[in-house]
Coordinates of C-alpha atoms and ligand atoms in Angstrom, one line a residue:
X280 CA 0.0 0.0 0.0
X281 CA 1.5 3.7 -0.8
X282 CA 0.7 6.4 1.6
X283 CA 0.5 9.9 0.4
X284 CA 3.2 12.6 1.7
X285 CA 1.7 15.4 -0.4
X286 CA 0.5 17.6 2.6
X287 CA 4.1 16.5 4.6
X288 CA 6.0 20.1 5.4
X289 CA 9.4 18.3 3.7
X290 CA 7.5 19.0 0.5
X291 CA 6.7 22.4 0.9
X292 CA 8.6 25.2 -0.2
X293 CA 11.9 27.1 1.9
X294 CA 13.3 30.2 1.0
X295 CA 17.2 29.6 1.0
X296 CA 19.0 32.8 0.6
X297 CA 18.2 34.3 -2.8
X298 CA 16.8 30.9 -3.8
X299 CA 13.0 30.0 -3.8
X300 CA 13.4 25.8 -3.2
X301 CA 10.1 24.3 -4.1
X302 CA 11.0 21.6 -0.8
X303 CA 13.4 20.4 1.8
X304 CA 14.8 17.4 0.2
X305 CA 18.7 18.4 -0.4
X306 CA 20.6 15.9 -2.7
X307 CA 23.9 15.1 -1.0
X308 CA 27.4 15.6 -3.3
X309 CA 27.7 11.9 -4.3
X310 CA 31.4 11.1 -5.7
X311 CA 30.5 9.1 -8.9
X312 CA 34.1 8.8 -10.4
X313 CA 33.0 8.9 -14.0
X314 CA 35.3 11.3 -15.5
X315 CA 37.9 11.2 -17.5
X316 CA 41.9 11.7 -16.6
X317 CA 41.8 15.7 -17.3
X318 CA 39.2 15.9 -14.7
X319 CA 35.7 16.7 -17.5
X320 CA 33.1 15.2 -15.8
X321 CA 31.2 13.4 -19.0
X322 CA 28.7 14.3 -21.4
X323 CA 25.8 12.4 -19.5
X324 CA 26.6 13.7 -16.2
X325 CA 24.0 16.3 -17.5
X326 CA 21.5 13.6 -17.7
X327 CA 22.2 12.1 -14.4
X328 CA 22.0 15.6 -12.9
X329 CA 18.9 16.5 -14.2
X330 CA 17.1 13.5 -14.1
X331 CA 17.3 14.8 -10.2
X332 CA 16.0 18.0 -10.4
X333 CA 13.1 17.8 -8.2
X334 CA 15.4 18.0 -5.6
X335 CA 15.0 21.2 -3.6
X336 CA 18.8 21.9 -4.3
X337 CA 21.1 19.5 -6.2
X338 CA 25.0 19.7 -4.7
X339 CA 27.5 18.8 -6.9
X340 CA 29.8 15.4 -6.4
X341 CA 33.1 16.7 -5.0
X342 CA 35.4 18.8 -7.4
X343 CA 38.7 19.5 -7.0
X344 CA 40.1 23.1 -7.2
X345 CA 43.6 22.7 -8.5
X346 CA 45.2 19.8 -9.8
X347 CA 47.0 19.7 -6.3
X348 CA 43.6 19.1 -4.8
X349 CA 43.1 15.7 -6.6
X350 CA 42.8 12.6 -4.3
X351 CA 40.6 9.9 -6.5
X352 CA 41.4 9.0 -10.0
X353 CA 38.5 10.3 -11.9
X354 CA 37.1 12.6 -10.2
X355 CA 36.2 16.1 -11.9
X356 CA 37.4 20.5 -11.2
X357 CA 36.4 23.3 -11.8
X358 CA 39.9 25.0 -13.1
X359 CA 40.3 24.1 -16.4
X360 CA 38.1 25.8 -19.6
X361 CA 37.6 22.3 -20.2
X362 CA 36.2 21.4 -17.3
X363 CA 34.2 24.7 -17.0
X364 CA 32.4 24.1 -20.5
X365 CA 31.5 20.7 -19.3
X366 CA 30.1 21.7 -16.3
X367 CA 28.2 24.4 -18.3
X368 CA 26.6 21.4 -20.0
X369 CA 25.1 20.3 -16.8
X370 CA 23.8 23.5 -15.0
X371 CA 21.9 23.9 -18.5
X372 CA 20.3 21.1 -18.3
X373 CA 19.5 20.9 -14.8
X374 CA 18.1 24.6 -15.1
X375 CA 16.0 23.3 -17.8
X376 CA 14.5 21.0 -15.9
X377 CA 13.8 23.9 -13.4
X378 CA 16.0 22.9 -11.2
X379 CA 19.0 24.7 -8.8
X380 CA 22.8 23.2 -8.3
X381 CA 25.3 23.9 -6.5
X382 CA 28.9 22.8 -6.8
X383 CA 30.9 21.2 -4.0
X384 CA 34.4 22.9 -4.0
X385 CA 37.4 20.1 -2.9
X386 CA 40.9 19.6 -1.8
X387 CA 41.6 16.1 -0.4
X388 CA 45.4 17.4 1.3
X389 CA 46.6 13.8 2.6
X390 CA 43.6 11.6 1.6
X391 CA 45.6 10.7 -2.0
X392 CA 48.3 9.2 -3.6
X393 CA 51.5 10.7 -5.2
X394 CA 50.0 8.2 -8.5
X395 CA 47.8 12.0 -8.7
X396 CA 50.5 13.9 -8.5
X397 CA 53.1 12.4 -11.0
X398 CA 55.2 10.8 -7.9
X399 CA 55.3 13.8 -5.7
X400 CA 53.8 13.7 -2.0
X401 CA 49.8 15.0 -0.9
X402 CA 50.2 18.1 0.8
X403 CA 48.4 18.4 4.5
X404 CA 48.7 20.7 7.4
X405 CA 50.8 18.2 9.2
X406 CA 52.9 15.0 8.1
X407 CA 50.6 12.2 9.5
X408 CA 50.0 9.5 7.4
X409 CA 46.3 8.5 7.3
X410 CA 45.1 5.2 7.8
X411 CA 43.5 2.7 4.4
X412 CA 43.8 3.0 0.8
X413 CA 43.6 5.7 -1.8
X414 CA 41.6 5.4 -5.2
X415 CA 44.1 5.3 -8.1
X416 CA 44.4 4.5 -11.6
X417 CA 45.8 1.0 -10.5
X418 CA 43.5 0.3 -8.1
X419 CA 43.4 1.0 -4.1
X420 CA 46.9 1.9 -2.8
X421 CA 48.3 2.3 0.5
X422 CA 47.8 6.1 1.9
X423 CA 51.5 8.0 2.3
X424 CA 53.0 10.3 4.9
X425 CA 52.1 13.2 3.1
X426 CA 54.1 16.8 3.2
X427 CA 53.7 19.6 5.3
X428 CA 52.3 22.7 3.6
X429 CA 55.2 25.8 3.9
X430 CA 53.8 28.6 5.4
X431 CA 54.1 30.7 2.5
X432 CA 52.2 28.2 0.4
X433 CA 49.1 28.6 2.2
X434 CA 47.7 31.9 0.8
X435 CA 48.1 30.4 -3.0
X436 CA 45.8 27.5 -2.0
X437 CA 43.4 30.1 -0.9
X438 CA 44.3 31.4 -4.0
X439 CA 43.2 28.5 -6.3
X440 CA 39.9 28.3 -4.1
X441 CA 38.9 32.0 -5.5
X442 CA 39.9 30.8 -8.7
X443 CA 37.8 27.7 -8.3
X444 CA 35.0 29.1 -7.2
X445 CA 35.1 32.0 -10.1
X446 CA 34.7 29.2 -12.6
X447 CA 31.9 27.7 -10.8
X448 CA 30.2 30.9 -11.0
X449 CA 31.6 31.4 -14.3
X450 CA 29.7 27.4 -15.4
X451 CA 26.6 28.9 -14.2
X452 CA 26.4 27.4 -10.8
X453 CA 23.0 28.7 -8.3
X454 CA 26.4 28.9 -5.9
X455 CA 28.7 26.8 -4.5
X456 CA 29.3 24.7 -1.1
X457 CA 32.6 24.5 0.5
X458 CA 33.6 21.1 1.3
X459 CA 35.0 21.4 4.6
X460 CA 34.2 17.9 5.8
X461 CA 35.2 14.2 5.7
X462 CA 38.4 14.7 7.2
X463 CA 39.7 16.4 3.7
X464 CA 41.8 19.2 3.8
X465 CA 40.0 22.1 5.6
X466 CA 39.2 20.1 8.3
X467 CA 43.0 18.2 8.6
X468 CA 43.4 21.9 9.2
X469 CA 40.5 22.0 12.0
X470 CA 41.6 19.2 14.1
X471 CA 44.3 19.3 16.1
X472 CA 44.6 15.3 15.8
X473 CA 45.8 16.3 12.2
X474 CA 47.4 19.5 12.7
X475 CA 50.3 19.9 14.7
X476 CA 51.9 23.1 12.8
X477 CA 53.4 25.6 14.8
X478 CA 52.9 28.6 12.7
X479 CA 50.1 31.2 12.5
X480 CA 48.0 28.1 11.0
X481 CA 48.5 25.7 14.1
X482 CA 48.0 25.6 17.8
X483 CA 45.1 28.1 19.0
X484 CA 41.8 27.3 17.9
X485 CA 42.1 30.5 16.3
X486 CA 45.3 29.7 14.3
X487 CA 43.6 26.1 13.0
X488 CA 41.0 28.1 11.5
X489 CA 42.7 30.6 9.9
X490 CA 43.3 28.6 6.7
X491 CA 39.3 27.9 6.1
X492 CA 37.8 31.0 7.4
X493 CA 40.9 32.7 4.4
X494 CA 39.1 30.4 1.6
X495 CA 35.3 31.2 3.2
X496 CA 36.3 35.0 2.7
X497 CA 37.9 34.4 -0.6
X498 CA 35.5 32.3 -1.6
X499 CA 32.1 34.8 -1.0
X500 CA 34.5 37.7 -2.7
X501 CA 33.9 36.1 -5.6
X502 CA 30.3 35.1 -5.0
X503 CA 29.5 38.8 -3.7
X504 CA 28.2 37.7 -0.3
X505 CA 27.4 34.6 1.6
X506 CA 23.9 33.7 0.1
X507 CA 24.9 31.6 -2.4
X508 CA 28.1 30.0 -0.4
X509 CA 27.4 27.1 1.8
X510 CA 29.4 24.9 4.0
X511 CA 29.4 21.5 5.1
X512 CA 31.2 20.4 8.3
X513 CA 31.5 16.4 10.0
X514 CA 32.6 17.4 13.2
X515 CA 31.9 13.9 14.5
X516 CA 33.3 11.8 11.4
X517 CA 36.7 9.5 11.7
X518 CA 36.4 8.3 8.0
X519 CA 38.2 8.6 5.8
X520 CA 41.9 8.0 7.4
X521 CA 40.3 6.4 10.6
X522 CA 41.1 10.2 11.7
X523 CA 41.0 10.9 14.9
X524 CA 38.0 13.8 16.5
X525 CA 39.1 17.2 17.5
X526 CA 40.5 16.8 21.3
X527 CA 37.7 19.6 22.1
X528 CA 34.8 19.3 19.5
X529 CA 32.7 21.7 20.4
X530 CA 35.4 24.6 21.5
X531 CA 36.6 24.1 18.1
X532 CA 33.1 23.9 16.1
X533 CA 31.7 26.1 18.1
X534 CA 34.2 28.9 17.4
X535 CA 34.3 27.7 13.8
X536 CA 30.5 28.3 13.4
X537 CA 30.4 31.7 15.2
X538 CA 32.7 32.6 12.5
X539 CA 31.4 30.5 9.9
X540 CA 27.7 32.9 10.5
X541 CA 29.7 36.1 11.5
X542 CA 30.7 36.0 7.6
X543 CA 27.2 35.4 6.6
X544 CA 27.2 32.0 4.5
X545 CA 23.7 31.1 3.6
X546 CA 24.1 27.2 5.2
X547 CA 25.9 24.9 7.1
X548 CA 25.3 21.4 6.4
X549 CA 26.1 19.2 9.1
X550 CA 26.9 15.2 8.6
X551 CA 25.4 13.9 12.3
X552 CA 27.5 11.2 13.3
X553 CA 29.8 9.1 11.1
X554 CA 29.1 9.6 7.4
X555 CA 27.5 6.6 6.4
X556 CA 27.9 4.6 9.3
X557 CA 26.4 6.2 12.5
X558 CA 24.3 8.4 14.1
X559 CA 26.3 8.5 16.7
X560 CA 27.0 11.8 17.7
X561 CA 30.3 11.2 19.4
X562 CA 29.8 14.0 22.1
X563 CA 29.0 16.4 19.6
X564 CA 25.5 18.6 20.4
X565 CA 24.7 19.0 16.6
X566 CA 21.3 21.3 18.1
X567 CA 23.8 23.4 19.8
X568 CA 26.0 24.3 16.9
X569 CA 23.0 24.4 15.2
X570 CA 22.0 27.6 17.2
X571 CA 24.6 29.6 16.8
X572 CA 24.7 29.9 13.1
X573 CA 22.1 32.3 11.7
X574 CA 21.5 30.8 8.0
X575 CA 19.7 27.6 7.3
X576 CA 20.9 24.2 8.6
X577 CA 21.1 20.9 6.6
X578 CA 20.9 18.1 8.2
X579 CA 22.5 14.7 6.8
X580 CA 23.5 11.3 7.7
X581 CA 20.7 8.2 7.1
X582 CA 17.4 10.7 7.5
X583 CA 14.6 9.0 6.3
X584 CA 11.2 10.6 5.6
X585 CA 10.0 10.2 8.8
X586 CA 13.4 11.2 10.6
X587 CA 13.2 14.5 8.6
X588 CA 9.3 15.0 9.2
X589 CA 10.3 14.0 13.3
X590 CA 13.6 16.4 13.1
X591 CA 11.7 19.4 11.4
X592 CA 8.5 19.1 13.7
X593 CA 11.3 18.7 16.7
X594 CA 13.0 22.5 15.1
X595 CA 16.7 21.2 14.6
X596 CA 16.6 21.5 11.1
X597 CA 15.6 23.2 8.4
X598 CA 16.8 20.9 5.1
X599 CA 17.5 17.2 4.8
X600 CA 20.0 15.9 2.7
X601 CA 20.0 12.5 1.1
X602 CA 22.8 10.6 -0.7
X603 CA 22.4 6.9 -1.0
X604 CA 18.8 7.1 -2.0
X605 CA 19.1 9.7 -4.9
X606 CA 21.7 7.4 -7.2
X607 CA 19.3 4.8 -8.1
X608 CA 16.1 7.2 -7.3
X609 CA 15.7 10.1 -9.7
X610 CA 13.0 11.2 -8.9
X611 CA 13.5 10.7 -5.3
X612 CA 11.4 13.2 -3.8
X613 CA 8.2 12.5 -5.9
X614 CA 8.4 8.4 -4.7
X615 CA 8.9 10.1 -1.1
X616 CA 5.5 12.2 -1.3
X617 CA 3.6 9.2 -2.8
X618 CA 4.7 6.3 -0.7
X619 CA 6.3 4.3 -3.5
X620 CA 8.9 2.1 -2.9
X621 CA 12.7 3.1 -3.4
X622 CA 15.0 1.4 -5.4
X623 CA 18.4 0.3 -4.1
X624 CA 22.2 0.7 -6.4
X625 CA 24.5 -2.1 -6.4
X626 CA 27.8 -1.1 -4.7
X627 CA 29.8 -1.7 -8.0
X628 CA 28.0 1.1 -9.6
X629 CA 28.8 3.4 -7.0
X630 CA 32.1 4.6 -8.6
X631 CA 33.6 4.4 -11.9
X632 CA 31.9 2.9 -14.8
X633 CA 30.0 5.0 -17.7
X634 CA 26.2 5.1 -17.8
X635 CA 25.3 2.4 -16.2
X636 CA 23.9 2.4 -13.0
X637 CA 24.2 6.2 -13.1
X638 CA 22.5 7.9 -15.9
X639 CA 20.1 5.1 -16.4
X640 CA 18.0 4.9 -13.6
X641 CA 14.1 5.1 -14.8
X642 CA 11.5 7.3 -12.7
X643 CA 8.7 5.2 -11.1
X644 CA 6.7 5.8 -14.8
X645 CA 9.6 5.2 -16.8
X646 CA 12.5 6.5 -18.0
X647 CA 13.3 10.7 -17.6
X648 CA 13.9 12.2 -20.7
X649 CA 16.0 15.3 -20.5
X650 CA 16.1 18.1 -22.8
X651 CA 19.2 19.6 -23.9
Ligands
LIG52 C1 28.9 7.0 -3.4 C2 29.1 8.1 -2.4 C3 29.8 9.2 -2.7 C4 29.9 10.2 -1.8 N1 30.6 11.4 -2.2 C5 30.7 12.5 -1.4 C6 31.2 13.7 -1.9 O1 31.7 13.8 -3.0 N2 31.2 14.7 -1.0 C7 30.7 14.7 0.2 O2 30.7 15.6 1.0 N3 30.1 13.5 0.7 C8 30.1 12.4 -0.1 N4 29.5 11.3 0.3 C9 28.7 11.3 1.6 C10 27.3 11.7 1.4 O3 27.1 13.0 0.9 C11 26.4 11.5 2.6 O4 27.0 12.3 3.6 C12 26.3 10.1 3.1 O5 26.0 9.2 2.1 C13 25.3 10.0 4.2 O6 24.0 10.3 3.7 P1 22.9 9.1 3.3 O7 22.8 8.3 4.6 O8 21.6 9.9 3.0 O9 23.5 8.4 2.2 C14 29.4 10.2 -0.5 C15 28.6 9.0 -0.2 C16 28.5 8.0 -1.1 C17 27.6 6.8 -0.7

């Protein structure tokens, strides 16, 4: 038996920023790892995008700023004209469609492989060698002690972020979100499990953070303003790298989201517990960080319909994110309102491959056809 959601408050409209979103179902970035070597995400990525449109915003898969950024073999940026034009293709389409999408901005720091980097070492705060395997184009390696960052090679990073985030804007983006999550390189920079520098960008709370809050400021420059410059933040996560938690979470977050709504950004979007794994929070008070940032809050991290309608009634959230359920669920939010049942991707077709399993997921009535 379906059971209709129509009159559920997740499907009504939520003003975010300068954005009108016609409901509260977020699609999480989802790395797909379908492009090719110089980073072009591929033609049908448009497709796949668009098919998804009903979303209430769309966030990019992961995409790196620089080639120094790189930390999964094909995996796509947002430096190149290349890459730019391609990605051009897909905000067309997905606009089309009447959708909005935003792109997720990323640099992995220690979570790669010098196989990305023609032999040469990942750059991190700190020379700690996380724990597991990167994705390369030989298959999963063993993670390296990566290199310490210079001081004076700090501000160009920041540099490459405004650049990044110029040809996001430049592709046609509705904005972008910073990926300062998972343990990548903002937040190596966060944690003082991963950052031991004793410069101006180590030590003090205030010192850790001076690296992200640089690329947040950079980064709405070239936006002109926080409402169309998210964030997303995993204050509780230890994967990748089986990294270790901030020694003080909430001193840390806390001051980090003071800041993070001090410069105005239109979301924070909040992975509760262990990405993928848990809801455990770890210590962390998700509600509390919650309240001291003034824009809207996107909660993530195995929310289900009812979760979100529970969560939203309850006032901790304003958005709900979902990843796993949007790759083999186009049209997601229209099987959530009408009860139907969800479909469910094979693992294998999470990453790598061409169209299959990605692009060619039908709707519950068949298959989306998109208009280019
Ligand atoms: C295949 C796959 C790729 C992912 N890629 C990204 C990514 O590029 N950026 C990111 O911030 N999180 C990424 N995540 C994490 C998801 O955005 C999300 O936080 C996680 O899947 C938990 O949400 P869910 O329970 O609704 O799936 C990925 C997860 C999966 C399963």
């Amino acid at each position: 038996m379906m059971s209709d959601h129509s009159n559920s408050p997740i499907f009504q409209p939520f003003t975010l920023g300068h954005l009108q979103l016609p409901n509260r179902v977020v699609m999480c970035p989802l790395t797909r790892s379908r492009s090719n070597d110089a980073g072009v995400p591929p033609d049908f990525a448009a497709d796949y995008y668009a098919q998804r449109a009903d979303a209430g915003l769309i966030i990019s898969e992961a995409t790196n700023i620089s080639a120094q950024a790189r930390g999964y073999a094909l995996t796509p940026g947002i430096w190149t004209p290349e890459q730019v034009e391609s990605w051009t293709r897909v905000t067309r389409a997905v606009h089309k469609r009447g959708g909005r999408i935003f792109l997720q901005l990323w640099h992995t720091g220690r979570i790669s492989h010098p196989d990305l980097h023609g032999g040469a070492l990942p750059v991190a705060p700190s020379a700690i060698k996380p724990s597991g395997q990167a994705f390369t184009n030989d298959g999963l390696k063993e993670h390296v002690t990566p290199r310490a960052l210079e001081t004076d090679e700090i501000p160009a990073i920041v540099e490459d972020y405004r650049h990044a985030a110029q040809c996001a804007k430049d592709a046609d983006f509705d904005g972008v979100e910073i990926h300062s999550a998972n343990n990548y390189l903002l937040e190596q920079f966060i944690r003082d499990t991963t950052n031991q520098r004793t410069d101006q960008y180590g030590g003090s709370i205030e010192n850790r953070l001076r690296f992200p809050l640089d690329v947040v400021r950079a980064v709405i420059e070239v936006w002109g303003g926080g409402q169309r410059v998210g964030i997303r933040i995993s204050p509780a996560t230890t994967m990748p790298g089986e990294t270790s938690l901030d020694s003080d979470p909430m001193a840390t977050y806390g001051a980090y989201v003071d800041a993070l709504s001090k410069a105005g950004l239109v979301y924070i979007h909040d992975i509760e517990g262990t990405t993928q794994l848990s809801r455990d929070p770890s210590g962390v008070d998700f509600v509390a960080l919650r309240q001291r940032f003034n824009g809207a809050y996107i909660a993530n991290n195995q929310y289900t319909l009812k979760l979100a309608e529970e969560t939203l009634a309850a006032g901790k959230a304003d958005l709900f994110s979902f990843g796993r359920p949007f790759i083999a669920n186009p049209d997601l939010v229209n099987r959530m309102r009408t009860g139907a049942p969800l479909a469910e991707a094979p693992k294998e077709y999470w990453y790598g491959g061409g169209r299959t399993g990605y692009s060619d997921w039908p709707g519950m009535d068949g298959p989306i056809h998109i208009e280019r």
